[in-house]
Coordinates of C-alpha atoms in Angstrom, one line a residue:
M1 CA 102.4 78.8 35.7
Q2 CA 103.5 81.7 37.9
S3 CA 100.8 82.9 40.3
L4 CA 99.6 86.5 40.2
P5 CA 100.6 88.7 43.2
H6 CA 97.9 89.1 45.9
T7 CA 98.5 92.9 45.9
F8 CA 99.0 95.1 42.8
E9 CA 98.9 98.7 41.6
V10 CA 95.9 99.4 39.4
A11 CA 96.4 101.6 36.3
Q12 CA 93.8 102.9 33.9
Q13 CA 95.4 101.3 30.8
T14 CA 95.3 97.7 32.4
F15 CA 92.1 98.0 34.4
Q16 CA 90.2 95.6 32.1
S17 CA 92.8 92.8 32.3
D18 CA 94.1 93.3 35.8
V19 CA 90.8 93.9 37.5
V20 CA 87.7 93.0 35.4
Q21 CA 89.1 89.8 33.9
R22 CA 90.8 88.7 37.1
S23 CA 87.5 89.2 39.0
Q24 CA 85.9 86.5 36.9
Q25 CA 87.8 83.9 39.0
T26 CA 88.7 85.8 42.3
P27 CA 87.1 88.7 44.2
V28 CA 89.2 91.9 43.6
V29 CA 89.1 94.4 46.4
L30 CA 89.9 97.9 45.1
L31 CA 91.2 100.4 47.7
F32 CA 91.1 104.1 46.8
W33 CA 93.7 105.8 48.9
T34 CA 96.3 108.5 49.0
D35 CA 99.4 109.1 51.2
Q36 CA 98.0 112.6 51.9
V37 CA 95.2 111.0 54.1
P38 CA 96.7 109.1 57.0
V39 CA 93.6 107.0 57.7
S40 CA 93.7 105.7 54.1
V41 CA 97.3 104.7 54.5
E42 CA 96.4 102.8 57.6
T43 CA 93.6 101.0 55.7
K44 CA 96.1 100.1 53.0
S45 CA 98.4 98.5 55.6
I46 CA 95.6 96.5 57.1
L47 CA 94.4 95.2 53.7
E48 CA 97.9 94.3 52.6
R49 CA 98.3 92.3 55.7
L50 CA 94.9 90.6 55.1
A51 CA 95.8 89.8 51.5
T52 CA 98.9 87.9 52.8
Q53 CA 96.9 86.1 55.4
F54 CA 94.1 85.0 53.0
N55 CA 96.8 83.8 50.6
G56 CA 95.1 84.4 47.3
K57 CA 91.5 84.0 48.2
F58 CA 91.1 87.7 47.1
A59 CA 93.3 90.1 45.2
L60 CA 93.9 93.6 46.5
G61 CA 94.1 96.4 43.8
L62 CA 95.6 99.7 45.1
I63 CA 94.5 102.9 43.4
D64 CA 96.2 106.1 44.4
V65 CA 93.6 108.7 43.6
A66 CA 96.3 111.3 43.0
R67 CA 97.8 109.2 40.2
E68 CA 94.6 107.6 38.8
P69 CA 91.8 110.3 39.2
L70 CA 89.9 109.0 36.1
I71 CA 89.3 105.6 37.7
A72 CA 88.1 107.3 40.9
R73 CA 85.7 109.4 38.9
Q74 CA 84.4 106.5 36.9
L75 CA 83.6 104.6 40.1
Q76 CA 82.1 107.6 41.7
I77 CA 84.6 107.8 44.6
Q78 CA 83.7 110.8 46.8
G79 CA 86.5 110.4 49.4
V80 CA 89.2 108.2 50.7
P81 CA 89.5 105.5 51.9
S82 CA 86.9 103.9 49.7
L83 CA 86.4 100.2 48.8
R84 CA 84.9 98.6 45.8
V85 CA 84.7 94.8 45.5
L86 CA 84.5 93.4 42.0
Y87 CA 83.5 89.8 41.4
Q88 CA 82.7 88.2 38.0
G89 CA 83.0 91.6 36.3
A90 CA 80.6 93.5 38.5
I91 CA 80.7 95.5 41.7
A92 CA 79.5 93.1 44.4
M93 CA 80.1 95.3 47.5
Q94 CA 81.4 98.7 48.5
A95 CA 82.3 100.6 51.7
E96 CA 83.0 104.2 52.3
G97 CA 85.3 105.8 54.9
P98 CA 87.6 104.3 57.6
Q99 CA 87.0 100.7 58.6
S100 CA 88.4 98.8 61.6
E101 CA 90.5 95.8 61.0
Q102 CA 87.7 93.5 62.2
Q103 CA 85.2 95.2 59.8
L104 CA 87.7 94.7 57.0
R105 CA 88.3 91.1 58.0
D106 CA 84.5 90.4 58.2
L107 CA 84.1 91.9 54.7
I108 CA 86.9 89.7 53.3
Q109 CA 85.5 86.6 54.9
Q110 CA 82.1 87.3 53.4
I111 CA 83.3 87.8 49.9
T112 CA 85.7 84.8 50.0
M113 CA 83.2 82.2 51.4
S114 CA 82.6 79.3 49.1
S115 CA 79.0 78.6 48.2
G116 CA 79.1 75.7 50.6
E117 CA 80.4 77.9 53.4
K118 CA 77.6 80.4 52.7
L119 CA 75.1 77.6 52.9
Q120 CA 76.7 76.5 56.2
S121 CA 76.2 80.0 57.6
T122 CA 72.6 80.0 56.6
L123 CA 72.1 76.5 58.0
E124 CA 73.3 77.5 61.4
E125 CA 70.7 80.2 61.6
V126 CA 67.9 77.8 60.5
L127 CA 69.1 75.1 63.0
A128 CA 68.9 77.7 65.8
C129 CA 65.2 78.1 64.9
E130 CA 64.8 74.2 64.8
D131 CA 63.2 74.5 61.4
W132 CA 64.2 70.9 60.4
D133 CA 62.4 71.0 57.0
Q134 CA 64.3 74.1 55.8
A135 CA 67.5 72.8 57.3
L136 CA 67.1 69.5 55.4
K137 CA 66.7 71.4 52.1
I138 CA 69.8 73.6 52.8
V139 CA 72.0 70.7 53.7
R140 CA 71.0 68.6 50.7
Q141 CA 71.7 71.6 48.5
S142 CA 75.1 72.0 50.2
L143 CA 75.9 68.3 49.4
L144 CA 75.1 68.9 45.8
D145 CA 77.6 71.7 45.7
E146 CA 80.2 69.9 47.8
P147 CA 79.4 66.2 47.8
T148 CA 82.6 65.2 49.6
N149 CA 82.2 67.7 52.5
T150 CA 81.9 65.5 55.6
N151 CA 80.7 68.4 57.7
F152 CA 77.5 68.5 55.7
L153 CA 77.1 64.7 56.1
V154 CA 77.3 65.2 59.8
E155 CA 74.7 67.9 59.7
L156 CA 72.5 65.8 57.5
A157 CA 72.6 62.8 59.9
D158 CA 71.9 65.1 62.9
I159 CA 68.9 66.7 61.1
L160 CA 67.5 63.3 60.2
V161 CA 67.6 62.3 63.8
C162 CA 65.8 65.5 64.8
R163 CA 63.2 64.6 62.2
E164 CA 63.0 61.1 63.8
E165 CA 64.1 59.5 60.5
F166 CA 66.4 57.1 62.3
D167 CA 67.1 54.5 59.6
E168 CA 68.1 57.1 57.1
A169 CA 70.2 58.9 59.7
L170 CA 72.0 55.6 60.4
D171 CA 72.7 55.1 56.7
V172 CA 74.3 58.6 56.5
L173 CA 76.3 57.9 59.7
N174 CA 77.8 54.8 58.1
K175 CA 79.2 57.0 55.3
I176 CA 81.0 59.3 57.7
P177 CA 84.6 58.3 58.7
A178 CA 84.5 56.8 62.2
D179 CA 87.5 58.9 63.3
L180 CA 85.8 62.2 62.4
P181 CA 85.4 64.1 65.8
D182 CA 82.1 65.8 64.8
R183 CA 80.5 62.4 64.0
I184 CA 79.9 61.8 67.7
R185 CA 77.1 64.4 67.8
P186 CA 74.6 62.7 65.5
Q187 CA 75.8 59.3 66.8
H188 CA 75.0 60.3 70.4
R189 CA 71.7 62.0 69.4
L190 CA 70.6 58.8 67.6
E191 CA 71.6 56.6 70.5
L192 CA 69.6 58.8 73.0
A193 CA 66.6 59.0 70.7
Q194 CA 66.5 55.2 70.3
E195 CA 66.9 54.8 74.0
A196 CA 64.1 57.2 74.7
A197 CA 61.8 55.3 72.4
G198 CA 61.6 52.5 75.0
M199 CA 61.1 54.7 78.0
R200 CA 58.0 55.9 79.9
S201 CA 56.4 59.2 78.9
V202 CA 57.4 62.5 80.5
D203 CA 54.1 62.9 82.2
E204 CA 54.4 59.4 83.7
L205 CA 57.9 60.0 84.9
E206 CA 57.1 63.3 86.5
Q207 CA 54.2 61.7 88.4
I208 CA 56.6 59.0 89.7
L209 CA 59.1 61.6 90.8
N210 CA 56.3 63.7 92.5
Q211 CA 55.8 60.6 94.7
D212 CA 59.4 59.5 95.1
E213 CA 62.0 62.1 94.1
S214 CA 64.8 59.7 94.7
N215 CA 63.8 57.2 92.1
L216 CA 67.0 57.1 90.0
D217 CA 65.5 55.1 87.2
A218 CA 62.8 57.7 86.7
I219 CA 65.4 60.6 87.0
Y220 CA 67.5 59.0 84.4
E221 CA 64.7 58.3 81.9
L222 CA 63.4 61.9 82.3
A223 CA 66.9 63.2 81.7
V224 CA 67.2 61.2 78.4
R225 CA 63.7 62.4 77.4
Q226 CA 64.7 66.0 78.1
A227 CA 67.9 65.6 76.1
V228 CA 66.1 64.3 73.1
N229 CA 63.7 67.3 73.4
R230 CA 66.8 69.5 73.4
Q231 CA 66.1 70.6 77.0
Y232 CA 69.8 70.3 77.7
K233 CA 70.1 72.3 80.9
A234 CA 67.2 70.3 82.5
A235 CA 68.7 67.0 81.4
L236 CA 72.2 67.8 82.7
E237 CA 70.8 68.9 86.0
R238 CA 69.0 65.6 86.3
L239 CA 72.1 63.7 85.5
M240 CA 74.2 65.7 87.9
Q241 CA 71.5 64.8 90.5
I242 CA 72.1 61.1 89.8
L243 CA 75.9 61.6 90.3
R244 CA 75.4 63.3 93.7
M245 CA 73.0 60.6 94.8
D246 CA 74.8 57.5 93.6
R247 CA 77.9 57.7 91.5
Q248 CA 77.8 53.9 90.8
F249 CA 74.2 53.9 89.5
R250 CA 74.1 51.7 86.3
D251 CA 77.9 51.7 86.0
D252 CA 78.3 55.5 86.3
I253 CA 75.7 56.2 83.7
G254 CA 75.1 59.7 85.1
R255 CA 78.6 60.8 84.1
T256 CA 78.7 59.0 80.8
T257 CA 75.3 60.4 79.7
M258 CA 76.3 63.9 80.8
I259 CA 79.2 63.6 78.3
R260 CA 76.8 62.4 75.6
V261 CA 74.4 65.2 76.2
M262 CA 77.1 67.9 76.2
S263 CA 78.3 66.5 72.8
L264 CA 75.0 67.6 71.3
M265 CA 75.6 71.3 72.0
P266 CA 78.1 73.7 70.4
I267 CA 81.5 73.5 72.2
D268 CA 81.2 77.1 73.2
S269 CA 77.7 76.7 74.7
P270 CA 77.5 78.5 78.1
I271 CA 75.3 75.6 79.4
A272 CA 77.8 73.0 78.3
K273 CA 80.7 75.0 79.8
D274 CA 78.9 75.4 83.1
Y275 CA 78.2 71.6 83.5
R276 CA 81.7 70.6 82.3
R277 CA 83.0 72.7 85.1
Q278 CA 80.5 71.2 87.6
L279 CA 81.4 67.7 86.5
F280 CA 85.1 68.4 86.7
T281 CA 84.7 69.9 90.2
Y282 CA 82.6 66.9 91.4
L283 CA 85.0 64.3 90.0
H284 CA 88.1 66.0 91.5

């Protein structure tokens, strides 16, 4: 079956079939414009480019208000450019006046997100607050919507480790392909949590270091404890201290554990970037 064009001209006679019916399956962005208003022509060019880039995730309906004034009146258009987004037969969003390319791109990304992607966005906000109970609810719902999404399995395993449900976290890890790069995060988090379980308490370790600040065993244990508690900067600083004091300590465990700790953080984390740079400088 021939696919419909991503961009099309809207006419009053075919509005029901071209716009309303099509919106049942795909978001339709309606742009009200006229070549007599240059900024609306510019908006049209940007949206046409985005329609090509998004390759069918949304349809762009162009309405020249000089040719189709009745549609403009029916949708209460006061000026151009104006946007109306229809989805499943109803107006889901609207915007008035000039928009930058980034604003238009953000709008398109918002309306073309799958339910799973929207849940992922919400999940990231909840994880930032360390609300593990709510995060668990969100990721389980995400898996109901997209049961084969391995990214959600990664998040589920990671959240279960944070909740100290280690056996269940291991069961989930075993379902994730071993070659999936993101799998390393919950795997390392679980390894560190299990390692920390056999270590001395933070208070005890701090007392030892108050008496002997060069005790490498205590420095290492405290770094692992801090990493498990998501005190990443403190943990990385301790591990860097081990490297400076004795690179060969426990077969270079300072370096290898720094790599494990940095894998727990977002790749664009300023803390991770800083310590990657420090580690690179030290090693070279």
